[in-house]
Amino acid sequence: MWELCKLGSAKFARYGSSLRHSRKFHNFTYSRGVKEAIANGEPVVALESTIITHGMPYPANIQMARKVESIVRREGAVPATIAIVKGNIHVGLSDEELESLAECQDAIKVSRAEMSYALGRKMNGGTTVAGTMIIANRAGIKVFVTGGIGGVHRGANISMDISADLTELGRTPVMVVSAGVKSILDIGLTLEYLETQGVCVTTL
């Protein structure tokens, strides 16, 4: 899996080489390691942050975040945990910033719908799969690794509860490597919806 991540990230890293020359990235805050990796065409792997802000209690969340980043480094890539910190988009976090995010009590979940609100209100936010994809794509990172993705909820024929993750997978050119659809969801309908969105789904 990580070989695929490294190949995919290296292949598309050239799109990030013009990052420092583009005005639309001026308000992104990059960690030093991520900025150097993108500039040098080295493999970078994006990571979401809602698992830190909403998925686990402290200190399990920070322990998990550090472990995941260490796995990415061990496999030869640079981890770029993405989050919103006081209205600023961060691509890659220092250990101190990870710790602060893990302890944060006012962070909101940030998907496409909440992005402008969180930035405009100078809020803290953990990026969902969809939110992370949007930022990773604009930052020139083309590989994103996560746990479970959102999907079609059971009873969606009545509630119309369908995760924005699925729509984003069909519109944003980022390769997502995940454990699959969360088991509490309707997996069959999720796969049908992904097909409708033109998303290629494969297994390793």
PDB file of C-alpha atoms in Angstrom:
ATOM      1  CA  MET A   1       0.000   0.000   0.000  1.00  0.00           C
ATOM      2  CA  TRP A   2       2.723   2.468   0.961  1.00  0.00           C
ATOM      3  CA  GLU A   3       4.637   1.712  -2.241  1.00  0.00           C
ATOM      4  CA  LEU A   4       1.517   2.822  -4.128  1.00  0.00           C
ATOM      5  CA  CYS A   5       1.337   5.951  -1.983  1.00  0.00           C
ATOM      6  CA  LYS A   6       4.972   6.814  -2.647  1.00  0.00           C
ATOM      7  CA  LEU A   7       4.642   6.251  -6.382  1.00  0.00           C
ATOM      8  CA  GLY A   8       1.427   8.261  -6.624  1.00  0.00           C
ATOM      9  CA  SER A   9       2.732  11.158  -4.567  1.00  0.00           C
ATOM     10  CA  ALA A  10       6.040  11.316  -6.438  1.00  0.00           C
ATOM     11  CA  LYS A  11       4.243  11.259  -9.791  1.00  0.00           C
ATOM     12  CA  PHE A  12       2.051  14.227  -8.969  1.00  0.00           C
ATOM     13  CA  ALA A  13       4.444  16.175  -6.760  1.00  0.00           C
ATOM     14  CA  ARG A  14       5.520  18.306  -9.726  1.00  0.00           C
ATOM     15  CA  TYR A  15       2.178  20.108  -9.478  1.00  0.00           C
ATOM     16  CA  GLY A  16       3.273  21.391  -6.085  1.00  0.00           C
ATOM     17  CA  SER A  17       6.566  22.761  -7.353  1.00  0.00           C
ATOM     18  CA  SER A  18       4.907  26.016  -8.416  1.00  0.00           C
ATOM     19  CA  LEU A  19       3.217  26.302  -5.030  1.00  0.00           C
ATOM     20  CA  ARG A  20       5.450  29.072  -3.684  1.00  0.00           C
ATOM     21  CA  HIS A  21       4.818  31.160  -6.812  1.00  0.00           C
ATOM     22  CA  SER A  22       1.024  30.970  -6.702  1.00  0.00           C
ATOM     23  CA  ARG A  23      -0.971  33.648  -4.880  1.00  0.00           C
ATOM     24  CA  LYS A  24      -3.902  31.351  -4.123  1.00  0.00           C
ATOM     25  CA  PHE A  25      -1.728  29.476  -1.600  1.00  0.00           C
ATOM     26  CA  HIS A  26      -0.565  32.577   0.285  1.00  0.00           C
ATOM     27  CA  ASN A  27      -2.659  31.873   3.383  1.00  0.00           C
ATOM     28  CA  PHE A  28      -1.674  28.219   3.731  1.00  0.00           C
ATOM     29  CA  THR A  29       0.731  27.454   6.562  1.00  0.00           C
ATOM     30  CA  TYR A  30       3.115  24.607   5.731  1.00  0.00           C
ATOM     31  CA  SER A  31       5.271  22.717   8.159  1.00  0.00           C
ATOM     32  CA  ARG A  32       8.923  22.946   7.245  1.00  0.00           C
ATOM     33  CA  GLY A  33       9.165  19.258   6.371  1.00  0.00           C
ATOM     34  CA  VAL A  34       6.117  19.310   4.099  1.00  0.00           C
ATOM     35  CA  LYS A  35       7.175  22.500   2.333  1.00  0.00           C
ATOM     36  CA  GLU A  36      10.625  21.109   1.597  1.00  0.00           C
ATOM     37  CA  ALA A  37       9.244  17.747   0.458  1.00  0.00           C
ATOM     38  CA  ILE A  38       6.824  19.355  -2.004  1.00  0.00           C
ATOM     39  CA  ALA A  39       9.524  21.654  -3.364  1.00  0.00           C
ATOM     40  CA  ASN A  40      11.905  18.707  -3.844  1.00  0.00           C
ATOM     41  CA  GLY A  41       9.327  16.400  -5.409  1.00  0.00           C
ATOM     42  CA  GLU A  42       9.453  13.958  -2.503  1.00  0.00           C
ATOM     43  CA  PRO A  43       6.440  11.768  -1.607  1.00  0.00           C
ATOM     44  CA  VAL A  44       3.970  13.442   0.738  1.00  0.00           C
ATOM     45  CA  VAL A  45       0.924  11.772   2.291  1.00  0.00           C
ATOM     46  CA  ALA A  46      -2.009  13.846   3.535  1.00  0.00           C
ATOM     47  CA  LEU A  47      -3.750  12.879   6.785  1.00  0.00           C
ATOM     48  CA  GLU A  48      -7.096  14.058   8.127  1.00  0.00           C
ATOM     49  CA  SER A  49      -7.637  15.585  11.547  1.00  0.00           C
ATOM     50  CA  THR A  50     -11.257  14.908  12.562  1.00  0.00           C
ATOM     51  CA  ILE A  51     -10.056  11.624  14.027  1.00  0.00           C
ATOM     52  CA  ILE A  52      -7.967  13.788  16.353  1.00  0.00           C
ATOM     53  CA  THR A  53     -10.599  16.421  17.193  1.00  0.00           C
ATOM     54  CA  HIS A  54     -13.706  14.238  17.237  1.00  0.00           C
ATOM     55  CA  GLY A  55     -12.825  10.574  16.833  1.00  0.00           C
ATOM     56  CA  MET A  56     -10.963   9.771  20.044  1.00  0.00           C
ATOM     57  CA  PRO A  57     -10.608  11.228  23.532  1.00  0.00           C
ATOM     58  CA  TYR A  58      -7.350  12.714  24.777  1.00  0.00           C
ATOM     59  CA  PRO A  59      -4.667  11.280  25.116  1.00  0.00           C
ATOM     60  CA  ALA A  60      -5.602   8.364  22.838  1.00  0.00           C
ATOM     61  CA  ASN A  61      -6.027  10.805  19.944  1.00  0.00           C
ATOM     62  CA  ILE A  62      -2.528  12.290  20.154  1.00  0.00           C
ATOM     63  CA  GLN A  63      -0.988   8.852  20.602  1.00  0.00           C
ATOM     64  CA  MET A  64      -2.785   7.655  17.475  1.00  0.00           C
ATOM     65  CA  ALA A  65      -1.782  10.755  15.476  1.00  0.00           C
ATOM     66  CA  ARG A  66       1.882  10.356  16.365  1.00  0.00           C
ATOM     67  CA  LYS A  67       1.801   6.652  15.559  1.00  0.00           C
ATOM     68  CA  VAL A  68       0.239   7.206  12.130  1.00  0.00           C
ATOM     69  CA  GLU A  69       2.755   9.925  11.260  1.00  0.00           C
ATOM     70  CA  SER A  70       5.619   7.657  12.338  1.00  0.00           C
ATOM     71  CA  ILE A  71       4.330   4.868  10.077  1.00  0.00           C
ATOM     72  CA  VAL A  72       4.247   7.238   7.100  1.00  0.00           C
ATOM     73  CA  ARG A  73       7.824   8.350   7.823  1.00  0.00           C
ATOM     74  CA  ARG A  74       9.012   4.769   8.237  1.00  0.00           C
ATOM     75  CA  GLU A  75       7.674   3.949   4.789  1.00  0.00           C
ATOM     76  CA  GLY A  76       9.665   6.778   3.212  1.00  0.00           C
ATOM     77  CA  ALA A  77       7.061   9.538   2.843  1.00  0.00           C
ATOM     78  CA  VAL A  78       6.436  12.821   4.649  1.00  0.00           C
ATOM     79  CA  PRO A  79       3.182  13.040   6.660  1.00  0.00           C
ATOM     80  CA  ALA A  80       1.052  16.158   6.206  1.00  0.00           C
ATOM     81  CA  THR A  81      -1.681  16.281   8.825  1.00  0.00           C
ATOM     82  CA  ILE A  82      -4.163  18.907   7.660  1.00  0.00           C
ATOM     83  CA  ALA A  83      -6.202  21.073  10.023  1.00  0.00           C
ATOM     84  CA  ILE A  84      -7.671  24.530  10.561  1.00  0.00           C
ATOM     85  CA  VAL A  85      -5.946  26.457  13.355  1.00  0.00           C
ATOM     86  CA  LYS A  86      -7.445  29.821  14.329  1.00  0.00           C
ATOM     87  CA  GLY A  87      -8.802  30.304  10.818  1.00  0.00           C
ATOM     88  CA  ASN A  88      -5.563  29.338   9.093  1.00  0.00           C
ATOM     89  CA  ILE A  89      -5.166  26.274   6.890  1.00  0.00           C
ATOM     90  CA  HIS A  90      -2.260  24.176   8.122  1.00  0.00           C
ATOM     91  CA  VAL A  91      -0.656  21.580   5.871  1.00  0.00           C
ATOM     92  CA  GLY A  92       1.559  19.589   8.183  1.00  0.00           C
ATOM     93  CA  LEU A  93       1.645  20.123  11.944  1.00  0.00           C
ATOM     94  CA  SER A  94       4.496  20.274  14.420  1.00  0.00           C
ATOM     95  CA  ASP A  95       4.296  17.973  17.427  1.00  0.00           C
ATOM     96  CA  GLU A  96       3.286  20.935  19.580  1.00  0.00           C
ATOM     97  CA  GLU A  97       0.496  21.815  17.134  1.00  0.00           C
ATOM     98  CA  LEU A  98      -0.675  18.187  17.111  1.00  0.00           C
ATOM     99  CA  GLU A  99      -0.793  18.229  20.904  1.00  0.00           C
ATOM    100  CA  SER A 100      -2.721  21.504  20.954  1.00  0.00           C
ATOM    101  CA  LEU A 101      -5.235  20.194  18.418  1.00  0.00           C
ATOM    102  CA  ALA A 102      -5.689  16.978  20.395  1.00  0.00           C
ATOM    103  CA  GLU A 103      -6.532  18.965  23.532  1.00  0.00           C
ATOM    104  CA  CYS A 104      -8.713  21.537  21.724  1.00  0.00           C
ATOM    105  CA  GLN A 105     -12.284  21.725  23.034  1.00  0.00           C
ATOM    106  CA  ASP A 106     -13.802  24.114  20.479  1.00  0.00           C
ATOM    107  CA  ALA A 107     -12.802  22.544  17.170  1.00  0.00           C
ATOM    108  CA  ILE A 108     -15.544  21.888  14.632  1.00  0.00           C
ATOM    109  CA  LYS A 109     -15.699  19.319  11.844  1.00  0.00           C
ATOM    110  CA  VAL A 110     -14.717  20.973   8.581  1.00  0.00           C
ATOM    111  CA  SER A 111     -15.994  19.588   5.298  1.00  0.00           C
ATOM    112  CA  ARG A 112     -16.562  21.593   2.098  1.00  0.00           C
ATOM    113  CA  ALA A 113     -19.708  23.214   3.514  1.00  0.00           C
ATOM    114  CA  GLU A 114     -17.984  24.467   6.675  1.00  0.00           C
ATOM    115  CA  MET A 115     -14.683  25.553   5.134  1.00  0.00           C
ATOM    116  CA  SER A 116     -15.435  29.232   4.473  1.00  0.00           C
ATOM    117  CA  TYR A 117     -17.295  29.573   7.784  1.00  0.00           C
ATOM    118  CA  ALA A 118     -14.371  28.176   9.800  1.00  0.00           C
ATOM    119  CA  LEU A 119     -11.861  30.376   7.996  1.00  0.00           C
ATOM    120  CA  GLY A 120     -13.975  33.511   8.195  1.00  0.00           C
ATOM    121  CA  ARG A 121     -14.699  33.064  11.899  1.00  0.00           C
ATOM    122  CA  LYS A 122     -11.045  32.228  12.700  1.00  0.00           C
ATOM    123  CA  MET A 123     -12.078  28.903  14.180  1.00  0.00           C
ATOM    124  CA  ASN A 124     -10.237  25.690  14.941  1.00  0.00           C
ATOM    125  CA  GLY A 125     -11.294  22.684  12.928  1.00  0.00           C
ATOM    126  CA  GLY A 126     -10.562  19.064  12.188  1.00  0.00           C
ATOM    127  CA  THR A 127     -10.814  18.356   8.478  1.00  0.00           C
ATOM    128  CA  THR A 128     -13.005  15.499   7.309  1.00  0.00           C
ATOM    129  CA  VAL A 129     -12.148  13.248   4.375  1.00  0.00           C
ATOM    130  CA  ALA A 130     -13.783  15.760   2.018  1.00  0.00           C
ATOM    131  CA  GLY A 131     -12.168  18.776   3.683  1.00  0.00           C
ATOM    132  CA  THR A 132      -8.746  17.151   3.673  1.00  0.00           C
ATOM    133  CA  MET A 133      -9.044  16.227  -0.004  1.00  0.00           C
ATOM    134  CA  ILE A 134      -9.852  19.816  -0.990  1.00  0.00           C
ATOM    135  CA  ILE A 135      -6.866  21.247   0.863  1.00  0.00           C
ATOM    136  CA  ALA A 136      -4.471  18.475  -0.170  1.00  0.00           C
ATOM    137  CA  ASN A 137      -5.360  18.981  -3.823  1.00  0.00           C
ATOM    138  CA  ARG A 138      -4.755  22.731  -3.643  1.00  0.00           C
ATOM    139  CA  ALA A 139      -1.492  22.116  -1.813  1.00  0.00           C
ATOM    140  CA  GLY A 140      -0.216  19.812  -4.550  1.00  0.00           C
ATOM    141  CA  ILE A 141      -0.523  16.626  -2.466  1.00  0.00           C
ATOM    142  CA  LYS A 142      -2.128  13.843  -4.462  1.00  0.00           C
ATOM    143  CA  VAL A 143      -2.176  10.949  -1.975  1.00  0.00           C
ATOM    144  CA  PHE A 144      -4.334  10.874   1.147  1.00  0.00           C
ATOM    145  CA  VAL A 145      -4.484   8.044   3.676  1.00  0.00           C
ATOM    146  CA  THR A 146      -7.321   7.640   6.157  1.00  0.00           C
ATOM    147  CA  GLY A 147      -9.268   5.046   8.111  1.00  0.00           C
ATOM    148  CA  GLY A 148     -12.922   4.674   7.167  1.00  0.00           C
ATOM    149  CA  ILE A 149     -14.651   7.015   4.762  1.00  0.00           C
ATOM    150  CA  GLY A 150     -18.210   8.290   4.981  1.00  0.00           C
ATOM    151  CA  GLY A 151     -20.944   6.820   2.825  1.00  0.00           C
ATOM    152  CA  VAL A 152     -24.648   6.297   2.298  1.00  0.00           C
ATOM    153  CA  HIS A 153     -26.447   5.897   5.611  1.00  0.00           C
ATOM    154  CA  ARG A 154     -28.953   3.130   6.167  1.00  0.00           C
ATOM    155  CA  GLY A 155     -32.415   4.469   5.436  1.00  0.00           C
ATOM    156  CA  ALA A 156     -31.029   7.143   3.109  1.00  0.00           C
ATOM    157  CA  ASN A 157     -34.019   6.624   0.805  1.00  0.00           C
ATOM    158  CA  ILE A 158     -35.966   8.533   3.475  1.00  0.00           C
ATOM    159  CA  SER A 159     -33.353  10.689   5.204  1.00  0.00           C
ATOM    160  CA  MET A 160     -31.167  11.453   2.134  1.00  0.00           C
ATOM    161  CA  ASP A 161     -28.199  11.217   4.518  1.00  0.00           C
ATOM    162  CA  ILE A 162     -25.215  10.776   2.202  1.00  0.00           C
ATOM    163  CA  SER A 163     -21.720  11.795   3.223  1.00  0.00           C
ATOM    164  CA  ALA A 164     -20.082  14.699   1.407  1.00  0.00           C
ATOM    165  CA  ASP A 165     -16.995  12.475   1.244  1.00  0.00           C
ATOM    166  CA  LEU A 166     -18.555  10.584  -1.659  1.00  0.00           C
ATOM    167  CA  THR A 167     -19.270  13.675  -3.729  1.00  0.00           C
ATOM    168  CA  GLU A 168     -15.755  14.959  -3.106  1.00  0.00           C
ATOM    169  CA  LEU A 169     -14.242  11.678  -4.250  1.00  0.00           C
ATOM    170  CA  GLY A 170     -15.923  12.255  -7.606  1.00  0.00           C
ATOM    171  CA  ARG A 171     -14.797  15.864  -8.058  1.00  0.00           C
ATOM    172  CA  THR A 172     -11.347  16.208  -6.462  1.00  0.00           C
ATOM    173  CA  PRO A 173      -8.320  14.476  -8.063  1.00  0.00           C
ATOM    174  CA  VAL A 174      -6.708  12.976  -4.967  1.00  0.00           C
ATOM    175  CA  MET A 175      -6.023   9.270  -4.495  1.00  0.00           C
ATOM    176  CA  VAL A 176      -7.585   8.120  -1.225  1.00  0.00           C
ATOM    177  CA  VAL A 177      -6.181   5.007   0.443  1.00  0.00           C
ATOM    178  CA  SER A 178      -8.538   3.870   3.193  1.00  0.00           C
ATOM    179  CA  ALA A 179      -9.771   0.907   5.197  1.00  0.00           C
ATOM    180  CA  GLY A 180     -13.059   1.212   3.300  1.00  0.00           C
ATOM    181  CA  VAL A 181     -16.554   2.412   4.094  1.00  0.00           C
ATOM    182  CA  LYS A 182     -17.496   2.527   7.760  1.00  0.00           C
ATOM    183  CA  SER A 183     -19.330  -0.684   8.642  1.00  0.00           C
ATOM    184  CA  ILE A 184     -22.356   1.080  10.179  1.00  0.00           C
ATOM    185  CA  LEU A 185     -23.239   2.466   6.739  1.00  0.00           C
ATOM    186  CA  ASP A 186     -24.957   0.864   3.769  1.00  0.00           C
ATOM    187  CA  ILE A 187     -21.893  -0.463   1.963  1.00  0.00           C
ATOM    188  CA  GLY A 188     -23.766  -1.699  -1.098  1.00  0.00           C
ATOM    189  CA  LEU A 189     -25.495   1.622  -1.741  1.00  0.00           C
ATOM    190  CA  THR A 190     -22.242   3.471  -1.043  1.00  0.00           C
ATOM    191  CA  LEU A 191     -20.512   1.519  -3.812  1.00  0.00           C
ATOM    192  CA  GLU A 192     -23.424   2.245  -6.150  1.00  0.00           C
ATOM    193  CA  TYR A 193     -23.208   5.953  -5.343  1.00  0.00           C
ATOM    194  CA  LEU A 194     -19.456   5.997  -5.934  1.00  0.00           C
ATOM    195  CA  GLU A 195     -20.008   4.389  -9.328  1.00  0.00           C
ATOM    196  CA  THR A 196     -22.542   7.102 -10.165  1.00  0.00           C
ATOM    197  CA  GLN A 197     -19.958   9.728  -9.189  1.00  0.00           C
ATOM    198  CA  GLY A 198     -17.397   8.131 -11.515  1.00  0.00           C
ATOM    199  CA  VAL A 199     -15.081   7.019  -8.700  1.00  0.00           C
ATOM    200  CA  CYS A 200     -12.727   4.121  -9.377  1.00  0.00           C
ATOM    201  CA  VAL A 201     -12.755   1.747  -6.380  1.00  0.00           C
ATOM    202  CA  THR A 202     -10.085  -0.917  -6.117  1.00  0.00           C
ATOM    203  CA  THR A 203      -8.592  -3.129  -3.409  1.00  0.00           C
ATOM    204  CA  LEU A 204      -5.030  -4.038  -2.494  1.00  0.00           C
TER     205      LEU A 204
END
